[in-house]
């Protein structure tokens, strides 16, 4: 009921009652408090004159509305109500330093772990290991060229 197309001309002519216009389109309140107790022609939030038949019922908030209304808006791109701890010094709640202390490692190691880096043991267990590079054989006999082009 909140979103449906309404012909503004029919609203202006009084063929569609203001209570039947979605609150976002009439510039009103979601609970119809802008319509209750009033009757007759009135201005909407968008400056359009429309007819209020006086039959609008004020809506009640449910438990989800109450919980949502208490939330503080987040400015974080990650959502939630807390900021990202970029320093690793810790703060309120689950901090890098608290997790590092719990795991028995430094805060720096904990940040690397959080980022998905392998531990020394995990790196050793990898199949194949790291590639071997021998600088003596690499490019032996090759003439140095300008950016490898000439």
Short mmCIF file of C-alpha atoms in Angstrom, two decimals:
data_model
loop_
_atom_site.label_atom_id
_atom_site.label_comp_id
_atom_site.label_asym_id
_atom_site.label_seq_id
_atom_site.Cartn_x
_atom_site.Cartn_y
_atom_site.Cartn_z
CA UNK A 1 0.00 0.00 0.00
CA UNK A 2 3.00 2.30 0.37
CA UNK A 3 4.01 2.35 -3.29
CA UNK A 4 1.55 2.51 -6.15
CA UNK A 5 1.07 5.00 -8.97
CA UNK A 6 -1.34 7.84 -8.27
CA UNK A 7 -2.60 10.26 -10.87
CA UNK A 8 -1.99 13.71 -9.34
CA UNK A 9 -4.85 15.21 -11.37
CA UNK A 10 -7.36 12.83 -9.73
CA UNK A 11 -5.96 13.75 -6.31
CA UNK A 12 -6.32 17.48 -7.09
CA UNK A 13 -9.91 16.92 -8.28
CA UNK A 14 -10.77 15.06 -5.06
CA UNK A 15 -11.50 11.73 -6.83
CA UNK A 16 -8.78 10.03 -4.76
CA UNK A 17 -8.85 10.70 -1.02
CA UNK A 18 -5.60 11.86 0.51
CA UNK A 19 -5.55 8.85 2.86
CA UNK A 20 -5.26 6.60 -0.21
CA UNK A 21 -2.16 8.37 -1.50
CA UNK A 22 1.06 6.73 -0.26
CA UNK A 23 2.71 8.84 2.43
CA UNK A 24 5.92 9.32 0.45
CA UNK A 25 3.96 10.72 -2.49
CA UNK A 26 1.84 13.05 -0.38
CA UNK A 27 4.82 14.22 1.72
CA UNK A 28 3.21 12.98 4.91
CA UNK A 29 3.95 10.75 7.85
CA UNK A 30 3.97 6.93 7.66
CA UNK A 31 1.56 6.66 10.59
CA UNK A 32 -1.01 9.02 8.99
CA UNK A 33 -0.64 11.50 11.88
CA UNK A 34 -0.68 14.31 9.30
CA UNK A 35 -4.22 13.30 8.24
CA UNK A 36 -6.02 12.22 11.42
CA UNK A 37 -8.35 14.68 13.07
CA UNK A 38 -8.60 16.81 9.93
CA UNK A 39 -11.19 16.89 7.14
CA UNK A 40 -11.60 18.85 3.93
CA UNK A 41 -9.20 20.39 1.45
CA UNK A 42 -5.61 20.70 2.67
CA UNK A 43 -2.12 21.23 1.33
CA UNK A 44 0.14 18.23 1.01
CA UNK A 45 3.82 18.22 1.88
CA UNK A 46 4.58 18.90 -1.78
CA UNK A 47 2.35 21.95 -2.03
CA UNK A 48 -0.53 20.23 -3.85
CA UNK A 49 -4.06 20.92 -2.62
CA UNK A 50 -5.98 17.67 -2.05
CA UNK A 51 -9.13 16.41 -0.33
CA UNK A 52 -8.92 14.64 3.03
CA UNK A 53 -12.10 12.67 3.72
CA UNK A 54 -11.28 12.44 7.45
CA UNK A 55 -11.39 8.63 7.48
CA UNK A 56 -7.66 8.05 7.88
CA UNK A 57 -6.73 5.89 10.85
CA UNK A 58 -3.49 6.54 12.71
CA UNK A 59 -1.20 3.52 12.40
CA UNK A 60 0.63 2.04 15.37
CA UNK A 61 4.33 1.18 15.45
CA UNK A 62 5.17 -2.49 15.90
CA UNK A 63 8.16 -3.99 17.77
CA UNK A 64 10.37 -3.79 14.65
CA UNK A 65 9.58 -0.09 14.13
CA UNK A 66 10.49 0.66 17.73
CA UNK A 67 13.80 -1.19 17.46
CA UNK A 68 14.65 0.49 14.15
CA UNK A 69 13.80 3.98 15.44
CA UNK A 70 16.30 3.56 18.32
CA UNK A 71 19.22 2.80 15.98
CA UNK A 72 21.86 5.44 15.47
CA UNK A 73 22.59 5.96 11.75
CA UNK A 74 25.88 4.44 10.61
CA UNK A 75 28.34 6.43 8.54
CA UNK A 76 30.56 3.39 7.99
CA UNK A 77 30.73 1.85 4.53
CA UNK A 78 30.76 -1.54 6.28
CA UNK A 79 27.44 -0.96 8.05
CA UNK A 80 26.88 -1.52 11.71
CA UNK A 81 27.11 1.06 14.42
CA UNK A 82 30.83 0.98 15.06
CA UNK A 83 33.72 2.48 13.21
CA UNK A 84 36.56 0.40 11.81
CA UNK A 85 39.61 0.30 14.08
CA UNK A 86 42.32 1.27 11.60
CA UNK A 87 44.95 1.78 14.30
CA UNK A 88 44.85 -1.66 15.92
CA UNK A 89 44.98 0.03 19.33
CA UNK A 90 41.54 -1.23 20.18
CA UNK A 91 38.52 0.49 21.47
CA UNK A 92 34.99 -0.50 22.28
CA UNK A 93 33.97 -4.07 21.63
CA UNK A 94 35.92 -6.54 19.55
CA UNK A 95 39.28 -4.90 18.86
CA UNK A 96 42.42 -6.12 17.13
CA UNK A 97 44.42 -5.86 20.35
CA UNK A 98 41.84 -7.88 22.32
CA UNK A 99 41.82 -10.65 19.70
CA UNK A 100 45.64 -10.61 19.55
CA UNK A 101 45.89 -10.95 23.31
CA UNK A 102 43.38 -13.82 23.25
CA UNK A 103 45.37 -15.60 20.49
CA UNK A 104 48.74 -14.93 22.11
CA UNK A 105 50.17 -12.97 19.17
CA UNK A 106 51.04 -9.35 18.46
CA UNK A 107 48.47 -6.87 17.16
CA UNK A 108 50.41 -6.69 13.88
CA UNK A 109 50.21 -10.47 13.44
CA UNK A 110 46.51 -10.35 14.30
CA UNK A 111 45.84 -7.72 11.61
CA UNK A 112 47.63 -9.89 9.06
CA UNK A 113 45.62 -12.92 10.21
CA UNK A 114 42.37 -10.93 9.91
CA UNK A 115 43.38 -9.97 6.37
CA UNK A 116 43.79 -13.66 5.45
CA UNK A 117 47.58 -13.93 5.46
CA UNK A 118 49.10 -17.37 6.10
CA UNK A 119 51.03 -18.12 9.26
CA UNK A 120 54.61 -19.37 8.97
CA UNK A 121 53.44 -22.94 9.65
CA UNK A 122 50.68 -22.71 7.03
CA UNK A 123 53.12 -21.34 4.47
CA UNK A 124 55.55 -24.24 5.09
CA UNK A 125 52.78 -26.80 4.66
CA UNK A 126 51.74 -25.47 1.24
CA UNK A 127 52.25 -27.99 -1.52
CA UNK A 128 55.08 -27.09 -3.86
CA UNK A 129 56.40 -24.29 -1.69
CA UNK A 130 57.63 -20.98 -3.01
CA UNK A 131 59.27 -20.77 -6.45
CA UNK A 132 63.06 -21.04 -6.47
CA UNK A 133 64.89 -18.17 -8.10
CA UNK A 134 68.55 -18.40 -8.96
CA UNK A 135 69.93 -15.05 -9.91
CA UNK A 136 73.09 -16.55 -11.35
CA UNK A 137 71.17 -18.43 -14.06
CA UNK A 138 68.47 -15.83 -14.63
CA UNK A 139 69.32 -13.82 -17.71
CA UNK A 140 72.82 -15.28 -18.07
CA UNK A 141 74.30 -14.19 -21.36
CA UNK A 142 71.47 -11.81 -22.17
CA UNK A 143 72.44 -8.28 -23.04
CA UNK A 144 70.70 -5.58 -21.10
CA UNK A 145 68.17 -3.81 -23.22
CA UNK A 146 66.35 -0.53 -22.86
CA UNK A 147 63.21 -1.50 -20.87
CA UNK A 148 63.47 -4.96 -22.42
CA UNK A 149 62.42 -3.58 -25.80
CA UNK A 150 65.59 -2.83 -27.75
#
